[in-house]
Coordinates of C-alpha atoms in Angstrom, one line a residue:
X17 CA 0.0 0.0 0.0
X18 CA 1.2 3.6 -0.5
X19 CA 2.9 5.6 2.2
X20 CA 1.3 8.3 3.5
X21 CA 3.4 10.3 1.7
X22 CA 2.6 9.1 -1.4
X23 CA -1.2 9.3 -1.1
X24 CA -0.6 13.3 -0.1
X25 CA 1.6 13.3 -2.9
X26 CA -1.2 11.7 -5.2
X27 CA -4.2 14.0 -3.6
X28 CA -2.4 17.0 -3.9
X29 CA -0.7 16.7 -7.6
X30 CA -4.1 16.1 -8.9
X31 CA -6.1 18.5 -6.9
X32 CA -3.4 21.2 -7.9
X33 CA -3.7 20.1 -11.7
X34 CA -7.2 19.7 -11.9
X35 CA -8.0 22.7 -9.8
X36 CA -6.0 24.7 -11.5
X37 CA -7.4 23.1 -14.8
X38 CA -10.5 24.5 -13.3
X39 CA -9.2 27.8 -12.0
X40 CA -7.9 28.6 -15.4
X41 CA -11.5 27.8 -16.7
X42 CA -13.3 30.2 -14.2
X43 CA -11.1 32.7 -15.2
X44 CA -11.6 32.7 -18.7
X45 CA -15.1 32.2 -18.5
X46 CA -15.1 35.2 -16.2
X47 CA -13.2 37.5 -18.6
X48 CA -15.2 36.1 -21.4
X49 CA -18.4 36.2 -20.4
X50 CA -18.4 39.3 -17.6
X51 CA -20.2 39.5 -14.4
X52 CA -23.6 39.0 -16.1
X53 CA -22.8 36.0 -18.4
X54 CA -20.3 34.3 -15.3
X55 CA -23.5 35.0 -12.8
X56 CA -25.9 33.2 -14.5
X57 CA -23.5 30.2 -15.0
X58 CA -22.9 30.3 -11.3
X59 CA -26.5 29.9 -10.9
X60 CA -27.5 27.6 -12.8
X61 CA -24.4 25.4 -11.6
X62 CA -25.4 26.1 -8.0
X63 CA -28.5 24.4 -9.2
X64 CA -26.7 21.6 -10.2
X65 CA -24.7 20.9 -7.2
X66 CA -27.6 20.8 -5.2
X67 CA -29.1 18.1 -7.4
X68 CA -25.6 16.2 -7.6
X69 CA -26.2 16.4 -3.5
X70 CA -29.7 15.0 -3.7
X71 CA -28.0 12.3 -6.4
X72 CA -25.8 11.3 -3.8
X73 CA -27.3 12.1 -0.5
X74 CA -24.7 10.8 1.6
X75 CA -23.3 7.6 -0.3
X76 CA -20.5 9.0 -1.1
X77 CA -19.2 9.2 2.1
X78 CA -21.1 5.8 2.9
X79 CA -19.6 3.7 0.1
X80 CA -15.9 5.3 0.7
X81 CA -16.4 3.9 4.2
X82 CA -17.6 0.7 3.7
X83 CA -14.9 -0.1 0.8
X84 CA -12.3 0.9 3.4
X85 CA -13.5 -1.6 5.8
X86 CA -12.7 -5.8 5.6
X87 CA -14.7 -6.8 3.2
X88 CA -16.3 -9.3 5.7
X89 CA -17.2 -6.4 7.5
X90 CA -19.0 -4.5 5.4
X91 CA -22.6 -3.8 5.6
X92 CA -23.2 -3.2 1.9
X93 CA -21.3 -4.5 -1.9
X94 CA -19.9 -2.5 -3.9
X95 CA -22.4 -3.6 -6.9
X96 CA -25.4 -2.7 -4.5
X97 CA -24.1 1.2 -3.6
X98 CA -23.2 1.0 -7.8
X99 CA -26.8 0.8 -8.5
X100 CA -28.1 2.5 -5.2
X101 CA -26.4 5.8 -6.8
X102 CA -27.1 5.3 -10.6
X103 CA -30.8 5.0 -9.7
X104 CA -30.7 8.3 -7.6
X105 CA -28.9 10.1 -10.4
X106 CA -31.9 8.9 -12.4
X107 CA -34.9 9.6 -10.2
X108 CA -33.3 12.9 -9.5
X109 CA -33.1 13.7 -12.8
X110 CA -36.6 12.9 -13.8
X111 CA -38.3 14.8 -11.5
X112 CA -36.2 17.7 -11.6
X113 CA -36.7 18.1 -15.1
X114 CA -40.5 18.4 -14.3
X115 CA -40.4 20.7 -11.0
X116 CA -37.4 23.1 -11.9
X117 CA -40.0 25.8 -14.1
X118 CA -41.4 26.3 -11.2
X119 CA -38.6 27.2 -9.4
X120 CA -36.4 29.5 -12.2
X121 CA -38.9 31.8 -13.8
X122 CA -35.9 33.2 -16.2
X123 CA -36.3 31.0 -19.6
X124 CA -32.5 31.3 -20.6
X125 CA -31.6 30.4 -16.9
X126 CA -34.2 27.7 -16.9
X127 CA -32.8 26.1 -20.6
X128 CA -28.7 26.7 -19.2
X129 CA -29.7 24.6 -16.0
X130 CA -31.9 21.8 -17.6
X131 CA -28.6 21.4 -19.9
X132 CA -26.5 21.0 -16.8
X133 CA -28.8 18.4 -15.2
X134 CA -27.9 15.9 -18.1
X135 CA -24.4 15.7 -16.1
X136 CA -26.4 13.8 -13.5
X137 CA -26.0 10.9 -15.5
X138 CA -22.2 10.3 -16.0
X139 CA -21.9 11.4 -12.5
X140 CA -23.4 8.4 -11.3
X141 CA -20.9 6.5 -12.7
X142 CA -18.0 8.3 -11.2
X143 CA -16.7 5.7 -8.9
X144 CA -14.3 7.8 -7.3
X145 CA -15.7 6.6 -3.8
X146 CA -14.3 2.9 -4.6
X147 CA -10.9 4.8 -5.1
X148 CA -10.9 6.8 -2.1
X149 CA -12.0 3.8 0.1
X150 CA -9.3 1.8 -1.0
X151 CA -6.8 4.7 -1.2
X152 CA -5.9 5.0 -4.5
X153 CA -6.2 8.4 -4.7
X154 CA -3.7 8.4 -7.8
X155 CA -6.6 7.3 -10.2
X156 CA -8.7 9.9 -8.8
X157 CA -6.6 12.1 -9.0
X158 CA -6.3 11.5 -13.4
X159 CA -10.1 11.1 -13.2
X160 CA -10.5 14.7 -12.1
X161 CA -7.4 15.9 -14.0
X162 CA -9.2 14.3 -17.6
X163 CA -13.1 16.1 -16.4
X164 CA -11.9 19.4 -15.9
X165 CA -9.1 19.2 -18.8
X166 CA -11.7 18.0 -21.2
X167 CA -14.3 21.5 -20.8
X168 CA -11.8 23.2 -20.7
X169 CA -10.1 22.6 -23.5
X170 CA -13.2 22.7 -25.1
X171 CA -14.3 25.9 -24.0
X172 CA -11.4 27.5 -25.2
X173 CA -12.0 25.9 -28.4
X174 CA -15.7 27.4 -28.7
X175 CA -16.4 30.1 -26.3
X176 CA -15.5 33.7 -26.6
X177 CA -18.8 35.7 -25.3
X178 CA -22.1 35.1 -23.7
X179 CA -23.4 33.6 -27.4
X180 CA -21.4 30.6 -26.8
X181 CA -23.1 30.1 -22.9
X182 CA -26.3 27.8 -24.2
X183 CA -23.5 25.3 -25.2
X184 CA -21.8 25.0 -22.1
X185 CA -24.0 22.6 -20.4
X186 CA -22.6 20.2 -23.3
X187 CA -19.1 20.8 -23.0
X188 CA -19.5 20.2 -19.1
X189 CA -21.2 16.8 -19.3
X190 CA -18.2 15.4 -22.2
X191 CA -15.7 16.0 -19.5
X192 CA -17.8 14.1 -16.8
X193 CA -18.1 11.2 -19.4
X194 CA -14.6 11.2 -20.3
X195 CA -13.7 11.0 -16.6
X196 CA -16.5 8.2 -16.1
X197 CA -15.3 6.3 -18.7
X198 CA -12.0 6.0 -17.8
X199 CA -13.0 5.4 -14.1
X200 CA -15.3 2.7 -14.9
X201 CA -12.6 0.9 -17.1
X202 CA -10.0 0.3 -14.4
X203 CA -12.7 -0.4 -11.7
X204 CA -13.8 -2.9 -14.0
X205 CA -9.8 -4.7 -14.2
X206 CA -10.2 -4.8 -10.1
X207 CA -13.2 -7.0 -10.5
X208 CA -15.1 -5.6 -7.7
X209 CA -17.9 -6.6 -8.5
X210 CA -17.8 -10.3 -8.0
X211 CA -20.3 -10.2 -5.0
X212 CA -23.9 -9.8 -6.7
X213 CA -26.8 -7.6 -5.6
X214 CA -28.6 -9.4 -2.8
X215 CA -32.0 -7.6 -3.9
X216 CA -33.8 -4.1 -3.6
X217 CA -33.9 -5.0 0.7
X218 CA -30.7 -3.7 0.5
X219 CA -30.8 -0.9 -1.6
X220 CA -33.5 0.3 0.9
X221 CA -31.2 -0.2 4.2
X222 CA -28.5 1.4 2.3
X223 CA -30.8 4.7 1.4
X224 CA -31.8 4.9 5.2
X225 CA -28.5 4.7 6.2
X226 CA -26.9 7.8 3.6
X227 CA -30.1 9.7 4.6
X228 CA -28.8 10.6 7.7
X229 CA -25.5 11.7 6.4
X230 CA -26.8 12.9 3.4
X231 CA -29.3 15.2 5.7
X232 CA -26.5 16.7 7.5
X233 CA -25.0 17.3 3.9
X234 CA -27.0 19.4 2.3
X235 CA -26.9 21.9 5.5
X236 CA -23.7 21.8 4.8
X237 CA -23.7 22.7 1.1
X238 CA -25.6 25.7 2.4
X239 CA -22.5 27.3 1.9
X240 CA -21.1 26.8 -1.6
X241 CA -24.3 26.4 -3.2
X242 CA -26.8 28.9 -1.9
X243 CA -25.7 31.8 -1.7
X244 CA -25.4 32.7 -5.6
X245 CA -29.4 31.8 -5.9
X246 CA -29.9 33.6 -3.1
X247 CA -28.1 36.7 -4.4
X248 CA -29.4 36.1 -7.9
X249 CA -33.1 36.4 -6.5
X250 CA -32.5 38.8 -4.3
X251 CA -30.0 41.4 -6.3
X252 CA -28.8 41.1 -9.6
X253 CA -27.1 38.2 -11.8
X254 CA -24.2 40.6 -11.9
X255 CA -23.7 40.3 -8.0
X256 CA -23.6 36.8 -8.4
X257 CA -20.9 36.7 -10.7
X258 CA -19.0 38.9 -8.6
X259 CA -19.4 37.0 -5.5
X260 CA -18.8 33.8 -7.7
X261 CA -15.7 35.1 -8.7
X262 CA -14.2 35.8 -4.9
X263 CA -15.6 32.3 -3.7
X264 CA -13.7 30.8 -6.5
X265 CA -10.5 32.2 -4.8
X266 CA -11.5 30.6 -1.6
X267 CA -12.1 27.3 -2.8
X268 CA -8.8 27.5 -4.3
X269 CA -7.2 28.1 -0.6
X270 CA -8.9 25.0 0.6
X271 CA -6.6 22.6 -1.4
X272 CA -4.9 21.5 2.1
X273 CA -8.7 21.0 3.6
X274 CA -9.2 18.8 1.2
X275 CA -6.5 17.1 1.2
X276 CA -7.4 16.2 4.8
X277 CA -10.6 15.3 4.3
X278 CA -9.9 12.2 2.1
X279 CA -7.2 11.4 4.2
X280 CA -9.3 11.5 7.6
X281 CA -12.2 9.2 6.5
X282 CA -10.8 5.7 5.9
X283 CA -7.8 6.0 8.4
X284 CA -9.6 7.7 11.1
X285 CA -12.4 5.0 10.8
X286 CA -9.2 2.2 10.7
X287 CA -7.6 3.7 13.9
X288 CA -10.8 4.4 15.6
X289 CA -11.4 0.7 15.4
X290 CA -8.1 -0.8 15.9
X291 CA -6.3 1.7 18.8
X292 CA -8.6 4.9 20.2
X293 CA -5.5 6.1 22.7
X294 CA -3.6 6.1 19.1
X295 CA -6.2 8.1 16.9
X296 CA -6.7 10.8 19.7
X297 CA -3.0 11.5 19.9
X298 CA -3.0 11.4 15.9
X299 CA -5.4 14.4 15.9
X300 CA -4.4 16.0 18.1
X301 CA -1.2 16.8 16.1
X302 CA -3.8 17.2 13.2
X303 CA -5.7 19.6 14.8
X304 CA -2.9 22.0 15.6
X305 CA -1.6 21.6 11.7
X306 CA -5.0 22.7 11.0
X307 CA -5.7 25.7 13.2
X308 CA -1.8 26.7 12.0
X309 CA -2.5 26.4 8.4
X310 CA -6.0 27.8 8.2
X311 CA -5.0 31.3 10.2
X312 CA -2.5 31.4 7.4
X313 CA -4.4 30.6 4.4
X314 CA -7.0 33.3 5.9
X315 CA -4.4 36.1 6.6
X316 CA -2.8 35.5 3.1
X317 CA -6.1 36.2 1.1
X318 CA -7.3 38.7 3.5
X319 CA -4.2 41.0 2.8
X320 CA -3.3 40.4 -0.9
X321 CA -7.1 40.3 -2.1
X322 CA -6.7 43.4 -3.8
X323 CA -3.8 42.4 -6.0
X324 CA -5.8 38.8 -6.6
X325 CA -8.9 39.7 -7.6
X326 CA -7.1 42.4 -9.9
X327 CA -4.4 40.1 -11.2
X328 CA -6.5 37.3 -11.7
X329 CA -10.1 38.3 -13.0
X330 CA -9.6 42.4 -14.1
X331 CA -11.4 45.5 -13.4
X332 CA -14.5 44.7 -13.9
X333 CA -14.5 42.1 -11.1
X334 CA -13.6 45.0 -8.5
X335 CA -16.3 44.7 -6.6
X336 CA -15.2 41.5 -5.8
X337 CA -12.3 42.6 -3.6
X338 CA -13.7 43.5 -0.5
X339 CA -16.2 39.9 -0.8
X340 CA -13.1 38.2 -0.8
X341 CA -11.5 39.9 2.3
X342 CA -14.7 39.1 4.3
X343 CA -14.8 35.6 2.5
X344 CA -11.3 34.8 3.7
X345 CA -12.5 33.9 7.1
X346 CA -13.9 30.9 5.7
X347 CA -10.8 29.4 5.3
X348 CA -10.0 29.4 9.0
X349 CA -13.5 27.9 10.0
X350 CA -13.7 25.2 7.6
X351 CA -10.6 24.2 8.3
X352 CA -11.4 23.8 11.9
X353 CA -14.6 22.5 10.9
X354 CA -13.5 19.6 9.3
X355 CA -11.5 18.5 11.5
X356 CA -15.0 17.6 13.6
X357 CA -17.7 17.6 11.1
X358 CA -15.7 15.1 8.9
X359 CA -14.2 13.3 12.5
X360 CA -18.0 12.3 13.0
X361 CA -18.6 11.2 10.3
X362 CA -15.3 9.1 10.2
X363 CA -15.9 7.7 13.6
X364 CA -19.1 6.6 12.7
X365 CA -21.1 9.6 14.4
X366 CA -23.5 10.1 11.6
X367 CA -26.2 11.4 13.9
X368 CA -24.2 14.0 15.9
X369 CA -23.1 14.7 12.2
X370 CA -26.3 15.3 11.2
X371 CA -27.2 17.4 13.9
X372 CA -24.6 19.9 13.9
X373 CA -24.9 20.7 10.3
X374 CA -28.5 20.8 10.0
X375 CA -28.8 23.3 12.8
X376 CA -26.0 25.0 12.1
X377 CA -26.9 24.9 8.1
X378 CA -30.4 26.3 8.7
X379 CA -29.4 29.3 10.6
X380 CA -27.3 30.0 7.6
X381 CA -30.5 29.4 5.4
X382 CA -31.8 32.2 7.2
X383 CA -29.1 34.5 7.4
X384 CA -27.7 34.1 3.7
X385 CA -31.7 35.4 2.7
X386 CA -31.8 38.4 5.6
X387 CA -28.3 39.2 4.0
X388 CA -29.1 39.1 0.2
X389 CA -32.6 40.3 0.7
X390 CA -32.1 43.8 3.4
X391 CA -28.6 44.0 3.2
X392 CA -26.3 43.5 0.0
X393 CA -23.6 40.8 -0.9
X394 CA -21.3 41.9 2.0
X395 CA -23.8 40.5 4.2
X396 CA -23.9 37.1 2.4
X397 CA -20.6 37.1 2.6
X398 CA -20.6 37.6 6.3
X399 CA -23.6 35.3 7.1
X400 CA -22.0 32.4 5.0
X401 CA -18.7 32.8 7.8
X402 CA -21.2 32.7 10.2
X403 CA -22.7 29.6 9.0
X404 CA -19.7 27.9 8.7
X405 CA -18.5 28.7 11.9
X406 CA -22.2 27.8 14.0
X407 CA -21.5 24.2 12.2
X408 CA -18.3 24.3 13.5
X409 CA -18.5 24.8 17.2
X410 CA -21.5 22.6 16.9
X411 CA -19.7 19.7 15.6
X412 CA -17.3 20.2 18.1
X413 CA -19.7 19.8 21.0
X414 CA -20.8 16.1 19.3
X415 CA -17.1 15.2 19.1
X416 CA -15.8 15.7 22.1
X417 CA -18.3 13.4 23.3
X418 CA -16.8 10.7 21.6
X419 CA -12.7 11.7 21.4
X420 CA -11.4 14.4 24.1
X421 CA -9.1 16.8 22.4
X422 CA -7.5 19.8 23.6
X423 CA -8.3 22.8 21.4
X424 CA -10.2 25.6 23.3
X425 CA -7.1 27.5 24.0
X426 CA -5.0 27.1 20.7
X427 CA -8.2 28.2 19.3
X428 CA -8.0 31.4 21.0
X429 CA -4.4 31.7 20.9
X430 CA -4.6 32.1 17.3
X431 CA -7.2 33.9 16.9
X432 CA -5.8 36.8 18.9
X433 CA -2.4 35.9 16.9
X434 CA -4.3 36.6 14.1
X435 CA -5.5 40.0 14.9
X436 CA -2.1 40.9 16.2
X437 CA -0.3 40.1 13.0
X438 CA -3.1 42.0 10.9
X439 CA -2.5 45.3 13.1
X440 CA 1.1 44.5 12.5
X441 CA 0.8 44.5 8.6
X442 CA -1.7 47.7 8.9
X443 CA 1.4 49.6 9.9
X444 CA 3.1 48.4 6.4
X445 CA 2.2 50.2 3.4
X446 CA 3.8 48.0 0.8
X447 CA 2.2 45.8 -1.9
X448 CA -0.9 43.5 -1.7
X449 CA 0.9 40.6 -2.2
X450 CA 3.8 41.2 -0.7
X451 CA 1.9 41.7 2.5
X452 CA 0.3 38.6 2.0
X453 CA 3.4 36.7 2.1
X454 CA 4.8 39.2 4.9
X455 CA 2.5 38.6 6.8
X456 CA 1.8 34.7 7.2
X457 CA 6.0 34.3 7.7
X458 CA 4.6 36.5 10.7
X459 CA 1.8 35.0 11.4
X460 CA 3.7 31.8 11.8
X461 CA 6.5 32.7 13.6
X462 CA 3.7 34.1 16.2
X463 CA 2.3 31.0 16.6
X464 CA 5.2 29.0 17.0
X465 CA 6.4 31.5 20.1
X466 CA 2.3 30.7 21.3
X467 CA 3.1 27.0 21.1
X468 CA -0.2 26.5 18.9
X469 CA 2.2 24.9 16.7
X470 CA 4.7 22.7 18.6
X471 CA 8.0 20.9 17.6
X472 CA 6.5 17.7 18.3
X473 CA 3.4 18.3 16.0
X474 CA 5.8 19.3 13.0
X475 CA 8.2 16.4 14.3
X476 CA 4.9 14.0 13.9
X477 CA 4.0 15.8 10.9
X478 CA 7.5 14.8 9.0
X479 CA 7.5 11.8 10.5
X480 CA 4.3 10.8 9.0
X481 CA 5.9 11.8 5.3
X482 CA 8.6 9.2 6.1
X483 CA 11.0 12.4 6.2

């Protein structure tokens, strides 16, 4: 099996090729299209992601865990969660297609979505789950690399201006069935499948028992996905580009999150089961990483956003600039939230899972509408931070129930470090980016004299990369 080492290695070559496959392709379809064309794509794949959720609805995570387990030990087959998730993708699809007029009034919006449901289809079929649970993030890692290379190459090839926008929905779904394809063809040479369907009993047990993650789920996609409806309701398709255009900066920063996310799932679930004393100590270290790297993803994007959102998407995205500089807050959270939202959900906690997100998910509900409907996209902004963070501390309350860590005070520690380095930098009147750098070296350094970050945590965290 591969070190430790080598699956980080794997993860984060092809998140960094494939996101920035993807990067590149938000930024020419920014530039191309403008804040009004790039808004009502944002939409109408906001739409989408919600019905990839409801696709899915938890099997994901369900089927990477039980593929990581023994295979005696496992409540479902892998041929059974195969064809638990093709028949979502289709159901969903089917009564989508009927319900969404009612939903988008706008026809073009309406047509641009309906073509970006169709993806529902080879997403089904994207096994990455069987990869993840066995750990071969390598071939996941080519999978994404061939979806997002495929559109974009594609769009380069055929869009220059909003004209071109009706046809993106096709170029979208030819990079998901390239990616499927492939996926499909060496999950096939593993023969996984060997162990038949044991009837539609099963496929039953197996719905009940993603529902409850799946629930907690789509509180938590409260925050990627809602907020440019919301906006696009409430305001103008034009704000929603332009908040589009700063989250995409922030999802960019939570390359290490996800990382850690794969990563915590099936070993966290392994150790939990095999030493507990172990797998507390283990995140422990992790958590610290964590706090340390999220403060300085946050301060970096907080104090070059001007120069980023310049550099990277032009004038007319200026407006974008100060969403991003509330937005980088996020990064900090969901770090820290992942770390116990995704804990319980390793450790088998699927109910305190689904509580903390779908009470902290549905006061963001509430708060991303007061904020695009009285306030302005600032206040989305703000209220999605808040959202992340109320799911969060929540989470945290369920999983210290189950695994004792110590994180109150290197929580506040670097919280406080953070506002020290930032009236730091204020003295500075240097470049964006500069300051960006400048001031996580600070930031760090700060931390390290706190002891948020110890010797023995970067000691563990080398000695985990076999270095």
């Amino acid at each position: 099996m591969a070190s430790i080492t080598q699956k980080i290695t794997h993860i984060f070559t092809g998140d960094i090729l494939s996101r920035g496959i993807a990067f590149i392709t938000t930024i020419y379809l920014a530039r191309s299209l403008g804040t009004e064309g790039f808004g009502l794509v944002s939409i109408a794949m906001a739409y989408l992601g919600y019905l990839v959720f409801f696709a899915d609805f938890g099997l994901f995570n369900i089927a990477s865990r039980e593929v990581a387990r023994d295979e005696s030990k496992r409540n479902y087959r892998i041929s059974e969660l195969l064809i638990l998730r093709i028949f979502m993708a289709l159901s969903v699809l089917m009564i989508s297609w009927f319900i969404m007029p009612f939903i988008i009034e706008d026809s073009q919006l309406l047509s641009l979505t309906r073509g970006f449901m169709l993806a529902l289809i080879p997403h089904s079929f994207l096994v990455e789950w069987y990869f993840i649970g066995v750990q071969r993030y390598k071939v996941n890692a080519l999978s994404n690399i061939i979806k997002n290379g495929v559109y974009l190459i594609l769009i380069l090839l055929f869009v220059d201006s909003m004209d071109q926008i009706p046809a993106l929905p096709f170029y979208y779904v030819t990079g998901l069935l390239a990616s499927a394809v492939m996926l499909i063809w060496i999950f096939l040479k593993d023969n996984p499948l060997q162990l038949g369907f044991r009837g539609f009993h099963i496929l039953w047990d197996g719905l009940k028992a993603a529902i409850t993650v799946g629930s907690g789920s789509f509180f938590a996609q409260v925050i990627q996905l809602f907020p440019p409806i919301a906006i696009g309701y409430f305001l103008t398709t034009s704000n929603a580009g332009e908040y589009s255009a700063a989250f995409r900066l922030i999802i960019a920063g939570m390359l290490i999150d996800r990382i850690f996310v794969q990563l915590l799932i099936p070993n966290l679930s392994k150790q939990w089961s095999e030493d507990k004393e172990l797998a507390t100590l283990n995140m422990d270290h992790t958590m610290r990483l964590m706090l340390v790297l999220g403060a300085l993803a946050s301060i970096g994007l907080f104090l070059g956003a001007p120069d980023f959102i310049l550099l990277v998407f032009g004038s007319e995205f200026e407006n974008s600039i100060s969403i991003v500089m509330v937005l980088s807050f996020l990064l900090f959270v969901t770090f820290q939230n992942s770390i116990f939202s995704h804990g319980l959900v390793a450790l088998g906690k699927d109910l305190d899972y689904l509580k903390a997100t779908s009470i902290g998910g549905a006061i963001g509900i509430v708060l991303i509408a007061i904020g695009a409907s009285q306030f302005g996209v600032l206040a989305v902004a703000a209220a999605v931070v808040l959202s992340e963070f109320f799911i969060g501390t929540l989470a945290y309350y369920w999983y210290t129930k189950h695994m004792k860590v110590h994180y109150i005070m290197p929580f506040i520690l670097t919280i406080l470090s953070f506002f020290v380095t930032y009236k730091l930098m204020d003295i500075v009147r240097i470049q964006y980016w500069v300051e960006a750098i400048l001031g996580a070296v600070i930031l760090f350094f700060i931390l390290l004299f706190a002891r948020v970050i110890r010797k023995k945590d970067i000691n563990w965290f080398l000695l985990k990369l076999g270095l």
